[in-house]
Amino acid sequence: MLALFYILAALSVVSALIVVSARNPINSVIALVVCFLSIAGHYILLNAQFLAMVHVIVYTGAIMVLFLFVIMLLNLNTATEPMKSLGMRVAAVTGGGLLFITLAAAIRHGVTISATNDFDPGVGLVKTVGHVLFTEFLLPFEVSSVLFLSAIVGVVMLAKKETPSPHPLSDGEGLTPAELERRR
Amino acid sequence: MRRCNNSFQAYRYTEMSVLVLLSVLGVVLLYLGLFNNRGAIAGVGIAGLLAAFVLVAADWHLESPLFNGIIQFDTYARSFSLVMIVVTVLLFLFGIDYYAKVKENVAEQYALMVFSLIGGLLICSFTNLVVLFLGIEILSIPLYILAGGKRDSFRSGEAAFKYFLQGSFASGFLLMGLALIYGATASFDLAAIEAFSTALVGGQDMIFLLGLFLTIAGVAFKVAAVPFHFWSPDVYEGAPTLITAFMSTVVKTAAFAAFYRLIANLQLPGAVETMLVVMTICTLFLGNIVALRQTQFKRLMAYSSIAHTGFLLLAFLGTDARTPEVLFYYLGTYAMATVGLFIVLTLAKRAALGDENIRIFRGLFQSNPWIAVATLLMLLSLAGIPLTAGFVAKYRVFVISLTQGYLWTTVVAVVMAIVGIYYYILVVREAFTAQEQESKPIVVAPLNWLVISICGAAVVVLGVMPGLLRM
């Protein structure tokens, strides 16, 4: 079991590194799929079947396919990768490095990983998750429907083809000359 | 599972019905749009919001936790909810004229504002971090879309995209922070986390500390505190003005209510206190100093909004029992002044054919003396001139921070408040300067006139009688 954990852990770390270092976006996405699958493996090791399944279906299935489509439609490849200015790079490295140092320091100091509760092998079963979802966390569960509804409305609103109106106040407040220029 | 057994006895329909009512209202508005009842949308929206107002106000002082202690609709939550609902009503009244010539997606925009409001109500009543995260997402996702509401305008699209990307990043920080807090305390329950932080006093738990840092960073993004403010000027400028007004009032109120609810009873470690102080000083400095150089009114308002975030954060420092009251008063009066000003801006922008430079206010006093006076009052309130509500609000914040012993931070804030007067007066000067050449007159529809008058009168009345706006 422990050997399996180390194999999966190594796989997730290595594939995550490939995601950020690969030159070709397609390789990145494939590595990300591997990363997600290995994380799903971790969930199964913890007996969290429900989470593992959802993770595979949602992330590996839906989101990764979406990523592939975006890459395909935008026709991304190494040649079209925008060059960042030196200042941006320095700022990004400094910012990311500082966050990394903080995280590393936090883990080096005083992190004594001790279980607050005993591990309950039943915690990740579909039955348990469903029970908690419909009793203790009923409100978050129900209210997330508002979130999804607004996302759906938004997608329809943004994707719908619109006929430009000739009226100057067709957007409620008037367009700047530059925007009018752009519209033509 | 604390209150699982008696939750059904304790459950009163009126307490939760406001969330149900608003969700249904949003769907009804969508249907009205579907069946081309253009005229009815705003009216139904306002009626629904007023009903929600009554429902929230009906159970004043009822404090029972709901849904196994996941949210608590207490006086604190109710007060901020009422402010948000009232401001949304004012914005809907403005919307009648704003959307009059808009052909498509009007119902969707109203509905999304209502959905966003639901998120706002959730995050000012949360007692469980799951609801905090979910509420912030419900608040934000409609806004990402609304910011891109002007389909003809590339700036609007840019605003939506920037807001979305940076908002997703902030959500990432927030989630990471919440996960770390959960890791340290083994609970999402606010009371349990507060108990943990009290037990921790004097000790150190790096995971908890890091979790707090990241969580506060995520929430600070929503209130546009420096250095998490980068989105705000661009988004304010690009978004439709009605939505900009919504963001700088309702969303700001909700985010601050959530922020304070999160840290109110926590025993903050020293490092987090320092972080808040640094954030406050940076926000005060950057907001006021950069605002001095702005000529575009919407950008000016964005930086002014950042500056006001700084003053509000000042009230957070230390643990003062008066802070909720002061936050409530400050946010309520700030929202009033801001809504009115954005309406005046829209009217002037229309007359100036889409220009947003503060020059467009020139000649306002000639053509619409009362509107100009109301604009003056609202600007003076934002600047914090005595006899307006803004002065009382700032004064109360300074009193709190002084009694909490933050002398130098308060000195910085007072200096910055004085600096801030300059850029508001610049706009006042434009409004009271006569126009040299003839141009399109600024047309004020009766409803807009009404809303501007309400806002203008409110800042003076509340400034003279601050006791009227109490929790």
Tab-separated table of C-alpha atoms in Angstrom, chain A residues 1-10 12 37-53 119-125:
chain	number	residue	atom	x	y	z
A	1	MET	CA	0.000	0.000	0.000
A	2	LEU	CA	2.769	2.400	0.984
A	3	ALA	CA	4.692	1.529	-2.174
A	4	LEU	CA	1.601	2.374	-4.205
A	5	PHE	CA	1.346	5.703	-2.427
A	6	TYR	CA	4.936	6.601	-3.277
A	7	ILE	CA	4.507	5.595	-6.902
A	8	LEU	CA	1.372	7.726	-7.203
A	9	ALA	CA	2.988	10.637	-5.379
A	10	ALA	CA	6.020	10.562	-7.658
A	12	SER	CA	1.695	13.372	-9.629
A	37	LEU	CA	-5.585	10.486	-12.685
A	38	SER	CA	-2.809	9.936	-10.158
A	39	ILE	CA	-4.574	12.275	-7.728
A	40	ALA	CA	-7.730	10.242	-8.214
A	41	GLY	CA	-5.571	7.255	-7.268
A	42	HIS	CA	-4.728	8.981	-3.999
A	43	TYR	CA	-8.408	9.431	-3.287
A	44	ILE	CA	-9.026	5.742	-3.838
A	45	LEU	CA	-6.182	4.924	-1.441
A	46	LEU	CA	-8.035	7.015	1.146
A	47	ASN	CA	-11.206	5.074	0.380
A	48	ALA	CA	-12.876	8.170	-1.053
A	49	GLN	CA	-14.568	6.495	-3.986
A	50	PHE	CA	-17.064	9.227	-4.661
A	51	LEU	CA	-14.435	11.949	-4.828
A	52	ALA	CA	-12.237	9.794	-7.057
A	53	MET	CA	-15.058	9.178	-9.529
A	119	PHE	CA	-9.385	7.984	10.118
A	120	ASP	CA	-12.842	6.774	9.300
A	121	PRO	CA	-12.711	4.385	6.341
A	122	GLY	CA	-16.352	5.094	5.592
A	123	VAL	CA	-15.913	8.839	5.191
A	124	GLY	CA	-15.575	8.896	1.429
A	125	LEU	CA	-18.254	6.400	0.527
